Each structure stands twice: as C-alpha cells, then as structure tokens.
Short mmCIF file of C-alpha atoms in Angstrom, two decimals:
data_model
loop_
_atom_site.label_atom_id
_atom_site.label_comp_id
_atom_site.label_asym_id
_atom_site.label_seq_id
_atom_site.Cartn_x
_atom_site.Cartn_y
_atom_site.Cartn_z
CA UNK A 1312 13.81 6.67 15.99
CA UNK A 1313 13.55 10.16 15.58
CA UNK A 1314 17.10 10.76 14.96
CA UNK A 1315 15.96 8.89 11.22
CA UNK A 1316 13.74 12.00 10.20
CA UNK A 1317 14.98 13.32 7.25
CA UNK A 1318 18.58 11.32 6.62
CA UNK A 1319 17.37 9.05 3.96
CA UNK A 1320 15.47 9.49 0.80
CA UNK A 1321 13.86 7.91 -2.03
CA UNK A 1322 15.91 8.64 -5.09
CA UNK A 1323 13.95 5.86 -7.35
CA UNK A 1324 10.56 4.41 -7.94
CA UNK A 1325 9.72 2.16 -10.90
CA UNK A 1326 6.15 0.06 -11.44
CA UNK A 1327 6.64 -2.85 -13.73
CA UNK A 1328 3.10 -3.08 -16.22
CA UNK A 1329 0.94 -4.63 -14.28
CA UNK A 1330 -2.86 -6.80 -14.44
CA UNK A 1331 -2.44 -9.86 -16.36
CA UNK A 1332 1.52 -10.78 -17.15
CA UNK A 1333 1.63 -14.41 -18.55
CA UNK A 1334 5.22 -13.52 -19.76
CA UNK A 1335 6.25 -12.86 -16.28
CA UNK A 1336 6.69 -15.03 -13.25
CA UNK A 1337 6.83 -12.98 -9.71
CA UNK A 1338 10.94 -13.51 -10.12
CA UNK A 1339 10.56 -11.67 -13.47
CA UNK A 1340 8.18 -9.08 -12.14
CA UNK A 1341 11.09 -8.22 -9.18
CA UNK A 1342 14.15 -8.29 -11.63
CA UNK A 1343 11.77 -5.65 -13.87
CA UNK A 1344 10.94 -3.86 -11.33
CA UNK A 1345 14.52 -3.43 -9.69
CA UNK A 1346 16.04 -2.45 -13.07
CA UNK A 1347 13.43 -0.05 -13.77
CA UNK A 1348 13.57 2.09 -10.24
CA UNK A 1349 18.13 1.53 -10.36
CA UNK A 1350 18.05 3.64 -13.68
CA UNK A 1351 15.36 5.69 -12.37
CA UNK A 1352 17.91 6.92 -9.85
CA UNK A 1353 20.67 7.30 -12.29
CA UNK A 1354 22.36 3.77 -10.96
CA UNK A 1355 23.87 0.70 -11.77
CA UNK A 1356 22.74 -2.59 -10.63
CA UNK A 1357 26.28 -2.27 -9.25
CA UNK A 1358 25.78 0.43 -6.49
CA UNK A 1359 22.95 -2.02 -5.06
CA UNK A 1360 24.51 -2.91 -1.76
CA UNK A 1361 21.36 -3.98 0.85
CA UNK A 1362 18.38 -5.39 -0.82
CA UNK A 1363 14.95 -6.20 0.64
CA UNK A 1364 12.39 -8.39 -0.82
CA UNK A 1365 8.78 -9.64 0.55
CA UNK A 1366 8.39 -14.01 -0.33
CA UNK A 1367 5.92 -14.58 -3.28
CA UNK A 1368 2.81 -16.23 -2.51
CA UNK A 1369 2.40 -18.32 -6.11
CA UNK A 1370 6.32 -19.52 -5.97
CA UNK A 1371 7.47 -18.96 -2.50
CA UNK A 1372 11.47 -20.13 -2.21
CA UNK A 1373 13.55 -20.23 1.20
CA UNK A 1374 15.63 -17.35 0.91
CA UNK A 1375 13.76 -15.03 -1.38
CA UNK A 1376 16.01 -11.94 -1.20
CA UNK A 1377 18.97 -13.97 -1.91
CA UNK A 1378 17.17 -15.39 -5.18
CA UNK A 1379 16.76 -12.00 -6.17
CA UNK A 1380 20.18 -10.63 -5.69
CA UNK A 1381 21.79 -14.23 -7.39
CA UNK A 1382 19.41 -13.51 -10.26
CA UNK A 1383 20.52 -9.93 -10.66
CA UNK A 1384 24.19 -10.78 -10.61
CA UNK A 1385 25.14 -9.01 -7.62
CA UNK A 1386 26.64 -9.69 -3.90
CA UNK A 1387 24.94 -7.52 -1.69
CA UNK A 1388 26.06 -6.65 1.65
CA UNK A 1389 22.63 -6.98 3.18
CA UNK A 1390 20.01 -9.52 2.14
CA UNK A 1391 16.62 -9.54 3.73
CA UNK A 1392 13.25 -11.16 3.25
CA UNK A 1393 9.70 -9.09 4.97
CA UNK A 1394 6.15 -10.26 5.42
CA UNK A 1395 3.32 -8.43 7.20
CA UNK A 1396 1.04 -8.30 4.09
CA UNK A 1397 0.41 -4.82 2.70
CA UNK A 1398 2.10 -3.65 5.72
CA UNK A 1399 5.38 -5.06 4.52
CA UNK A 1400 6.31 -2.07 2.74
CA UNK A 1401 6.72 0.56 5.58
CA UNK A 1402 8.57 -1.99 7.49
CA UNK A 1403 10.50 -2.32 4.78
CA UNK A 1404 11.50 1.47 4.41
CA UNK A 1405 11.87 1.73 7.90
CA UNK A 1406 14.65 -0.90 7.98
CA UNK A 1407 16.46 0.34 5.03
CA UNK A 1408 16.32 3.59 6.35
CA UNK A 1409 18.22 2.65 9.66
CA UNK A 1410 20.83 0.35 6.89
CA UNK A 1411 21.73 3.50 5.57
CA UNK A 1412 21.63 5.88 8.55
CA UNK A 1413 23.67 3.21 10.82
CA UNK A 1414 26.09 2.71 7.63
CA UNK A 1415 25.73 -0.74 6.97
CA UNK A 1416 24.76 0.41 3.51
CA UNK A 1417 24.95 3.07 0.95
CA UNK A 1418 22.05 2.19 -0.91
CA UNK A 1419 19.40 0.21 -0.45
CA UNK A 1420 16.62 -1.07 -2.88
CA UNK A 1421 13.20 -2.81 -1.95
CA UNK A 1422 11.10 -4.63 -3.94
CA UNK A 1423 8.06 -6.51 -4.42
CA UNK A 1424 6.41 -8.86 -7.11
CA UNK A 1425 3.65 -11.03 -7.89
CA UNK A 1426 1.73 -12.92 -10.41
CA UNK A 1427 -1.78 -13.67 -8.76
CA UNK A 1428 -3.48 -13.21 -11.74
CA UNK A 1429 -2.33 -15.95 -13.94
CA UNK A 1430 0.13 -17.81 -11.47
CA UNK A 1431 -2.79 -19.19 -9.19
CA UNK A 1432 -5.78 -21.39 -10.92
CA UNK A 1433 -9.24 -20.70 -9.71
CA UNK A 1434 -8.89 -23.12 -6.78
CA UNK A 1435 -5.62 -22.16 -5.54
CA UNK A 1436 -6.81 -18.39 -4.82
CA UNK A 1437 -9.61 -19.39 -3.14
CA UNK A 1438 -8.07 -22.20 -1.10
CA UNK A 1439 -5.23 -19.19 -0.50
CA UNK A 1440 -8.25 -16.46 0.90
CA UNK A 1441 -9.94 -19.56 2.95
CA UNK A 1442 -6.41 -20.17 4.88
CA UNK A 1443 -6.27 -16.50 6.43
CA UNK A 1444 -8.44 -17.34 9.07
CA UNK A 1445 -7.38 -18.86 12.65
CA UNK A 1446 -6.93 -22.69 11.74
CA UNK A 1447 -9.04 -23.65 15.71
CA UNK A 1448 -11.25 -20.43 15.62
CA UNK A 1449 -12.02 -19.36 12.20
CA UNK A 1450 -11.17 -21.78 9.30
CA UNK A 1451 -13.42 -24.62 10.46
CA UNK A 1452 -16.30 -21.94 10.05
CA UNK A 1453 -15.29 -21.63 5.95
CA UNK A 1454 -15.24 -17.90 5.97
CA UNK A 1455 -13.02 -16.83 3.36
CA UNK A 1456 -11.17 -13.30 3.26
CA UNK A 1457 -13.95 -11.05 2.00
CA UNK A 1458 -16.28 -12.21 4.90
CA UNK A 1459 -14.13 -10.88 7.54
CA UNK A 1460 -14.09 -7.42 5.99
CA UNK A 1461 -17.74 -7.71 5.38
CA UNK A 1462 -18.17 -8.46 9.06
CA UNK A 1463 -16.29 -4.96 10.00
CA UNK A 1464 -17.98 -3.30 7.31
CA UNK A 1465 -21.57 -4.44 9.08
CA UNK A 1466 -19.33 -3.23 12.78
CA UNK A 1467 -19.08 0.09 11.05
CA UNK A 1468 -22.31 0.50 9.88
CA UNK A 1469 -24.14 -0.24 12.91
CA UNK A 1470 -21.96 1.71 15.46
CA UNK A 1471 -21.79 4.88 12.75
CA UNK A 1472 -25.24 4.12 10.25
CA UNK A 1473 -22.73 4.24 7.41
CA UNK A 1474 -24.33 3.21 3.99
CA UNK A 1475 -23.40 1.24 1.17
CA UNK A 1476 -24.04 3.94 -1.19
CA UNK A 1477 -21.14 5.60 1.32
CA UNK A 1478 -18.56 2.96 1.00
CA UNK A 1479 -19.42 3.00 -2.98
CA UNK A 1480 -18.51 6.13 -3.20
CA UNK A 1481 -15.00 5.07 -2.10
CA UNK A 1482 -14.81 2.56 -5.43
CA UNK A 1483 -16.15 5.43 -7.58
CA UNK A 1484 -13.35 7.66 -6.19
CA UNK A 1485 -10.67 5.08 -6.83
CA UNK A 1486 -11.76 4.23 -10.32
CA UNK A 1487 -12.19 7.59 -11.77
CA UNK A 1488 -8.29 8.08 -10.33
CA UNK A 1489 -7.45 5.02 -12.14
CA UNK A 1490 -9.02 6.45 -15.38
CA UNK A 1491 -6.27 9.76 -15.24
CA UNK A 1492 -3.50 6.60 -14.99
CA UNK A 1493 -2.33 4.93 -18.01
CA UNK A 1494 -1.28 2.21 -16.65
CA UNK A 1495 -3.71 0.97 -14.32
CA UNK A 1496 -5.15 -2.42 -14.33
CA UNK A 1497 -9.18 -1.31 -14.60
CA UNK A 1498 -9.76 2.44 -15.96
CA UNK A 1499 -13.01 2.46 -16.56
CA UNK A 1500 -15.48 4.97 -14.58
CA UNK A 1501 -18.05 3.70 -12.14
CA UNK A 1502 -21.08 5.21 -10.39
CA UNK A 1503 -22.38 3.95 -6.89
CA UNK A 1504 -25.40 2.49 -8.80
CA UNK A 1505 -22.78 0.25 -10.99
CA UNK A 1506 -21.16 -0.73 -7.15
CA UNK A 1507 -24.18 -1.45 -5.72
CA UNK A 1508 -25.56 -3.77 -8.73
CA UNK A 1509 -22.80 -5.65 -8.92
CA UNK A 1510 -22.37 -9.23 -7.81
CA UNK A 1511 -22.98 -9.45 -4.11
CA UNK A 1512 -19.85 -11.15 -2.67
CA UNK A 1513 -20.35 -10.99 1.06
CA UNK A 1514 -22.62 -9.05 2.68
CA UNK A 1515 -22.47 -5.88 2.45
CA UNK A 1516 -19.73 -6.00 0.53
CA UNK A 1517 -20.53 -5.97 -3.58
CA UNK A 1518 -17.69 -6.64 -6.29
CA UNK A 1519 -16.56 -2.88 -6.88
CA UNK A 1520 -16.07 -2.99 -2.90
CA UNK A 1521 -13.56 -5.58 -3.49
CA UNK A 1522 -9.73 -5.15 -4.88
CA UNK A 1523 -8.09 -6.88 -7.93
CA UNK A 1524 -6.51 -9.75 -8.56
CA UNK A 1525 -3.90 -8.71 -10.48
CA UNK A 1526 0.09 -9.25 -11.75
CA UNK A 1527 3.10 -6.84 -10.99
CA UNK A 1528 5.69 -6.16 -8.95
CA UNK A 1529 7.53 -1.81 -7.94
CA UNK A 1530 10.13 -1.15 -6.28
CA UNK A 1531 12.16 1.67 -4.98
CA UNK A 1532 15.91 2.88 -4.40
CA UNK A 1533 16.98 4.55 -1.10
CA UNK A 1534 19.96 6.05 0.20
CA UNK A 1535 21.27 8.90 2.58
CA UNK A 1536 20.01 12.29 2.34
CA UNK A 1537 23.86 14.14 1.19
CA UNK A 1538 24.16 11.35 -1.42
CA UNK A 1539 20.13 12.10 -2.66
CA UNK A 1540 21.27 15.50 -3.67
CA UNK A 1541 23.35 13.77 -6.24
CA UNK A 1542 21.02 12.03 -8.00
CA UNK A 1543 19.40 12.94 -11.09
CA UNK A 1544 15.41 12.98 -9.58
CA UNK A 1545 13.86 15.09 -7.05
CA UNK A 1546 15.01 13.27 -3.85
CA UNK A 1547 11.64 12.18 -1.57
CA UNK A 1548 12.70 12.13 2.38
CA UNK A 1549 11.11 9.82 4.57
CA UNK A 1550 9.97 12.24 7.52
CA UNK A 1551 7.94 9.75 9.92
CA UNK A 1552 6.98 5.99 10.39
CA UNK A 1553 5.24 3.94 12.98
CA UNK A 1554 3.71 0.48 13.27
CA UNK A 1555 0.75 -0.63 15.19
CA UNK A 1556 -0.47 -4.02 15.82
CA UNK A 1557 -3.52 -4.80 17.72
CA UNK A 1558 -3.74 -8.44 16.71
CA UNK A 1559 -3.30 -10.99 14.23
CA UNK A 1560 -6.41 -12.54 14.07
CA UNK A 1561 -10.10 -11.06 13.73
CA UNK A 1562 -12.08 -13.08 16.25
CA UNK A 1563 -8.76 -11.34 18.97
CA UNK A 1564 -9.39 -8.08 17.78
CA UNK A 1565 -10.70 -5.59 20.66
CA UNK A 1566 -12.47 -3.27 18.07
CA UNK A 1567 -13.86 -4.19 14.14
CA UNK A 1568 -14.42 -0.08 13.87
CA UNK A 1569 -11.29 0.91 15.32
CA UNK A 1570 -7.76 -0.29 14.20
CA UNK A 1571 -3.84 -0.48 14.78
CA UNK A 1572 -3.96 2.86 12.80
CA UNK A 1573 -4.53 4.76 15.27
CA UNK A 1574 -0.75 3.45 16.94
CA UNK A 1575 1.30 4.18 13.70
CA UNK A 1576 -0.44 6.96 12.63
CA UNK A 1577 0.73 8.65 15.98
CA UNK A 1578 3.79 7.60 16.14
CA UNK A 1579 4.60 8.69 12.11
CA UNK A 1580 3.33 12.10 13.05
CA UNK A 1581 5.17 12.36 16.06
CA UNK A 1582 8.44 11.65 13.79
CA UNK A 1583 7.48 13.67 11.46
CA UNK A 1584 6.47 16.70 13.74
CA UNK A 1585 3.41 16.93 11.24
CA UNK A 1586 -0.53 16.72 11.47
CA UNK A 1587 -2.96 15.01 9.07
CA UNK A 1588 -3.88 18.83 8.38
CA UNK A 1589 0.16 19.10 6.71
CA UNK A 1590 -0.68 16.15 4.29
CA UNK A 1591 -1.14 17.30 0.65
CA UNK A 1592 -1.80 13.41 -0.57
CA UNK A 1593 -2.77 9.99 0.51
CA UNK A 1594 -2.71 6.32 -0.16
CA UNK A 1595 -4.85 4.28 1.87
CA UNK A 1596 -4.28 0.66 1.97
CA UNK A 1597 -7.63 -0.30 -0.31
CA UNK A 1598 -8.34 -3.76 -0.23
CA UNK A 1599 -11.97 -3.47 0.72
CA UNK A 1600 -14.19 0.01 0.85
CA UNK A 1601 -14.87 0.19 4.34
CA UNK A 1602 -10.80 0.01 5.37
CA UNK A 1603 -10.33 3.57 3.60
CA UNK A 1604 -13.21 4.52 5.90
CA UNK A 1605 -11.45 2.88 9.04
CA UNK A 1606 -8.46 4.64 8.12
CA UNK A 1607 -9.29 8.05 7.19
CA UNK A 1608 -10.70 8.06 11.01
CA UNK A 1609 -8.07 6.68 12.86
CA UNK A 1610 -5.00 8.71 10.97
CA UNK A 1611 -7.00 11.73 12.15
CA UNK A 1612 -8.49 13.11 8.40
CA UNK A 1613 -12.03 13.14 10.13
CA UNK A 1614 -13.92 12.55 13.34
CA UNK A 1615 -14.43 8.67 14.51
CA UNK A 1616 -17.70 7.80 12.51
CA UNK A 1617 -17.79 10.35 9.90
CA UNK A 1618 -16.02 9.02 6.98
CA UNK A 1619 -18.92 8.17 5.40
CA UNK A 1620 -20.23 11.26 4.83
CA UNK A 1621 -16.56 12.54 4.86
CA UNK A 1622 -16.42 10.40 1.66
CA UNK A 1623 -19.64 11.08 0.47
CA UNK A 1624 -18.74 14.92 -0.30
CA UNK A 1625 -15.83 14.54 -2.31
CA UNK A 1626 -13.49 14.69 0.46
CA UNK A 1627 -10.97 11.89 -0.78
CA UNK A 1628 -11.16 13.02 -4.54
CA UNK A 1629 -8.89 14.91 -7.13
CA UNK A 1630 -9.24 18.81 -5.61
CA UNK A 1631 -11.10 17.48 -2.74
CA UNK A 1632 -9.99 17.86 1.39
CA UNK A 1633 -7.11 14.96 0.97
CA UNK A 1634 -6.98 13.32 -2.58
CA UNK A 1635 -6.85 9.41 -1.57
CA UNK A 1636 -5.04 7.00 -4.38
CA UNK A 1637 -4.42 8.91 -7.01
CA UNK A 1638 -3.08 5.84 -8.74
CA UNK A 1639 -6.96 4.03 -8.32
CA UNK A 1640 -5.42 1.58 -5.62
CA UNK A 1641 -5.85 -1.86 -4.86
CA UNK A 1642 -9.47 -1.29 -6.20
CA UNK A 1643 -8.60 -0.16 -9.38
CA UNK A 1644 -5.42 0.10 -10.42
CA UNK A 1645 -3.97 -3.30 -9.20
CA UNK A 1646 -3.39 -6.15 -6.32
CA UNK A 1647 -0.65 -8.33 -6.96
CA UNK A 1648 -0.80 -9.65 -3.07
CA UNK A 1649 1.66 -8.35 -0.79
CA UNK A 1650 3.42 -6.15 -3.91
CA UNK A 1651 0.39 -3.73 -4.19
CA UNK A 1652 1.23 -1.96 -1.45
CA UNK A 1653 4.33 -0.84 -2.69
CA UNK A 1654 2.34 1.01 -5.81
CA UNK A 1655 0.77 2.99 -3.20
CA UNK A 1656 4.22 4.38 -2.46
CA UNK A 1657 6.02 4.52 -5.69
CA UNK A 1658 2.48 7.01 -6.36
CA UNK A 1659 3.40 9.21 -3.84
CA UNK A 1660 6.74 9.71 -4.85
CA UNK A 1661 5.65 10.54 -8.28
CA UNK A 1662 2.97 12.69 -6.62
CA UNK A 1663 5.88 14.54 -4.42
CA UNK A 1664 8.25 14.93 -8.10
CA UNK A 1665 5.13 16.74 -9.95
CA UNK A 1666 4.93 13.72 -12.23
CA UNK A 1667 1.16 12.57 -12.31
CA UNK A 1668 0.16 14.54 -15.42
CA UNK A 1669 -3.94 14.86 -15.40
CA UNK A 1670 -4.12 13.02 -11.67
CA UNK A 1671 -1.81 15.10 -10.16
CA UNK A 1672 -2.05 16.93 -6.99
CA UNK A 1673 -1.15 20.87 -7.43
CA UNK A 1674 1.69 21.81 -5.07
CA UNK A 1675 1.66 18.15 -3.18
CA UNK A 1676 4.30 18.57 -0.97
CA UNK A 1677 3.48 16.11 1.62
CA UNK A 1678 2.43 12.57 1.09
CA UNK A 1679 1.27 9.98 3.45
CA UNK A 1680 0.90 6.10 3.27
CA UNK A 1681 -1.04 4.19 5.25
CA UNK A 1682 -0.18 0.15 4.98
CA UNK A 1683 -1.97 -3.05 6.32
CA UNK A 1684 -1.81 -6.79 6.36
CA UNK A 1685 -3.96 -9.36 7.45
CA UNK A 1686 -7.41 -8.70 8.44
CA UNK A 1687 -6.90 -5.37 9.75
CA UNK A 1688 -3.86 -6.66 11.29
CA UNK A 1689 -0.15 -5.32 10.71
CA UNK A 1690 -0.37 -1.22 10.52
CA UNK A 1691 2.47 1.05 8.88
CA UNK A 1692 1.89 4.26 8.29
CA UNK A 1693 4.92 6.60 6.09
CA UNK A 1694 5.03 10.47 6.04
CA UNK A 1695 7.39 11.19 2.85
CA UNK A 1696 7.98 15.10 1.76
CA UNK A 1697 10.47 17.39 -0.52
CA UNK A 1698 13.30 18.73 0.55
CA UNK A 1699 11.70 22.15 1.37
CA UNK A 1700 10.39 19.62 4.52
CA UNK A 1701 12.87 18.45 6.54
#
C-alpha cells in the first residue's frame, strides 16, 4: 500500500448548504453535492468515470451508487456503494485511490448525502439510535446511542480523572470554529458553563457534548497525481491511510479508553513517513466530546490520559498545538449521518488550498483526518498534504 503515497490527489471538494433542507431529499443532497465538487475541479459530469457513494439511512435503495450515477446521466465504469459509518469516508478514498493508481479509472468522485433532519420524524431517529446496539446483548437493555458514549466517557474519566468541564471545553472549541464558518449549521459561541447547564442527556454526557442532527451531503473529485497538475485548484495528495477495527460492538470491545485508532493511525503514518508532530491541521471524528479526547491520545497528539488537560489549554484551538475542526464538526457545524464525515475532509482540503478566510490555519501544509463508525468501531485515519509533500 505504500506504493499509493502520493499518486492520487484531490482536485475537488464541494459542501452542499447544509442543517435543515426540506427542499432536498438525500438523492438531491448527492446530485448537489457531485455537481458542486465536478466544477470545482474544472470538470464535466462527463469525465466522471468510477463513482462511490455510502446508502442513505432515511431512503436507503439496493444499489445506491448506481441510483446516483442513473440520476446524473452518466455510465460509469466503476459503481460502488460503502458503509462503516463515519469511517466510510477514508475507505472510500482509499479505494478510489487504488481505481486510479491500478487504472481502472481516470477519475473518481465520492460522495455522501443525507437528510436526518427533516427526513426522519421524532420516532424514527430514536427508534434508528436504539437499533445500534447488539440485538442479544445490548438492545434488550434499551440503551440508545448516546449511552454507550456516555459509558466510555465515565471509562475515561475514572482511569484518567478527566472532567466534564474538560470534555466541554471540546464543544466550546468546536463552536467558536463554527462561528469563523459561514455556513455551518449552529454558529453561535458557547462557554463550558452553557455545556454543562444544558439538558443532561446521558450521564455525563450534556447536550453541547452531543452532535447535530442535521441535512447535507459533500463530496470530492480524485484522480492521478500527473493529471492533478492540470487542474485549475491546488491539487491535495493523499500521503497515508490505515484502518483499524477492534470490534463492532461495545459490550466486545477490549478497551472503552483505548480505540482502533491507535491501528490506523500507525499505519497512515507509516505511509505517509510522517509523525503527528508534521500535522499542521486536524479533523477528529466529533460525534460525542470524549471521542476527540480518545483520539487525540491514540493518533499520538498527547500522552494516553492527558487530553483533558491537553484540551483544557487551548491545545486543539485556532493558533493552538493542533487546531481540531476548523469547520465546528459534527458538534457544530453539522451531522447528516454517515455524510458528516466527509465535511471533515472537504475542510481540510480547503485548509491545505489557503481557503478558510478568518478560520484558517497559517501555512497548513499538512492535514490529518481521523474517521469512525459505530460505537467506537470502524477507524480510518487520512494524512493529505501539498505538493511541496510528497
């Protein structure tokens, strides 16, 4: 896998406008999306010749890729439909990148879209986060999604005495980053007193710990690294991947403080012949406070148990050690399902082009993404530079 390391890039990135999108159903939100990142890269729907998709969760169909391509008018030469959760989107990159290297493609797009926010009633969403669980082990207990993260948020603080005030300061970070985007779903500013007074959702997990529920759908454009020199945008070169997966269900897990993060963040750096200390900008999968804590350990950013005070300082803010979601992430600027991942990558490509106006990182040439599904499941972690990289 090595041979991939610099012989594809990113040539375009394009987020649909995303919270609530009653206009748009999650086919919609993926047409939008793949027009928007083709003309980012100077294409026509046209060149598309391999596309990859991820199944929505409010209208799932059979053969979602192929939906997508017969709705965009095109006859692609490689049609493929992904689902690890968040995770989906570095296996995603990974295969287009060996489409293109192996020359079963030229170009490859992947995309992503969702309408959780107004294509699921009340009952549906919840009946969708009670059905995560193990249906012998966990389900018959009723915990719902946030309950599992609040148990390896309570894992976390006992083995480490991280505080809630801590894991706060993860939501403040996230929502002031938000604030510097224009178009994220939540901008407004937050202190760790507003996270801690909000409503109490599962112990010790508040509301502000919590992600969105949101609309929207990205998607990106990929192709070799000659033909990225021809395009019209600063051409982003994936440098490193890995996957780790420690188990699919919670109650299997060996560790609730320790994750698969610790497999693809080795392997991605080991690709990339880079250390966390060569990363200019991250985006942490977000879906719950303590997760950016889990991961900012295990990718190597800071010592096993110090995150919280790692976060507590700044570290993961604007000018701080390693800026973290720049774009507010799933905790602020939206979670359309398995789609919000892919904003955590379309950021850092913006972030690597010098495009992020007031939120953007001065002289980011180095961006990493860190991607998980399930509850703490499916790892993918990305390393993605400039050219002056590879």
């Amino acid at each position: 896998m090595d041979k991939l390391r610099g012989t594809t890039a990113i040539v375009g990135a394009f987020d649909t406008e995303v919270g609530k999108r009653p206009d748009a159903t999650s086919t919609h939100l993926c047409l939008e999306a793949v027009k928007g990142a083709v003309e980012d890269a100077g294409m026509k729907i046209s060149d598309v010749e391999g596309l990859i998709t991820c199944n929505s969760q409010v209208t799932p169909v059979t053969y979602h890729a192929e939906l997508i391509a017969e709705a965009l008018g095109i006859e692609p030469k490689m049609c493929l439909s992904v689902s690890t959760g968040g995770g989906t989107t570095v296996a995603t990159v990974a295969h287009a990148a060996a489409s293109i290297s192996t020359g079963m493609c030229k170009n490859v797009v992947i995309v992503k879209g969702d309408n959780l926010a107004t294509g699921f009633t009340k009952d549906q969403a919840l009946a969708s986060m009670a059905s995560v669980g193990h249906p012998q082990f966990e389900q018959p207990y009723g915990a719902p999604v946030p309950a599992f993260y609040a148990l390896i948020a309570q894992a976390h603080m006992h083995a480490y005495g991280t505080t809630s005030e801590q894991m706060a300061r993860v939501a403040v970070s996230a929502h002031y980053h938000a604030s510097l985007h224009p178009g994220a779903h939540k901008r407004e500013v937050l202190t760790v007193d507003d996270v801690l007074s909000s409503k109490m959702i599962a112990d010790p997990l508040h509301l502000y710990d919590c992600s969105l529920v949101s609309d929207g759908g990205a998607a990106l454009v990929m192709t070799s690294a000659d033909a990225a020199k021809d395009r019209p945008k600063k051409p982003i070169y994936l440098l490193g991947f890995g996957e780790g997966h420690r188990n699919e269900h919670i109650s299997q897990a060996r560790s609730f403080t320790e994750s698969g993060a610790v497999e693809s963040g080795e392997s991605a750096f080991k690709m990339s012949k880079m250390t966390p200390e060569d990363v200019d900008v991250a985006s942490l999968y977000d879906c719950f406070t303590p997760v950016v804590l889990i991961e900012l350990e295990d990718l190597g950013f800071c010592p096993k148990g110090e995150s919280g005070p790692f976060v507590e300082d700044g570290s993961i803010d604007l000018g701080g050690k390693i800026p973290v979601n720049t774009h507010g992430g799933l905790l602020s600027h939206c979670h359309p399902g398995n789609p919000g991942s892919m904003f955590h990558v379309t950021e850092l490509v913006k972030q690597l082009r010098n495009e992020c106006g007031e939120r953007q990182v001065k002289g980011a040439s180095v961006g990493l993404a860190h991607l998980q599904g399930g509850i703490l499941s499916s790892h993918g972690t990305l390393l993605l530079g400039g050219e002056e990289t590879i």
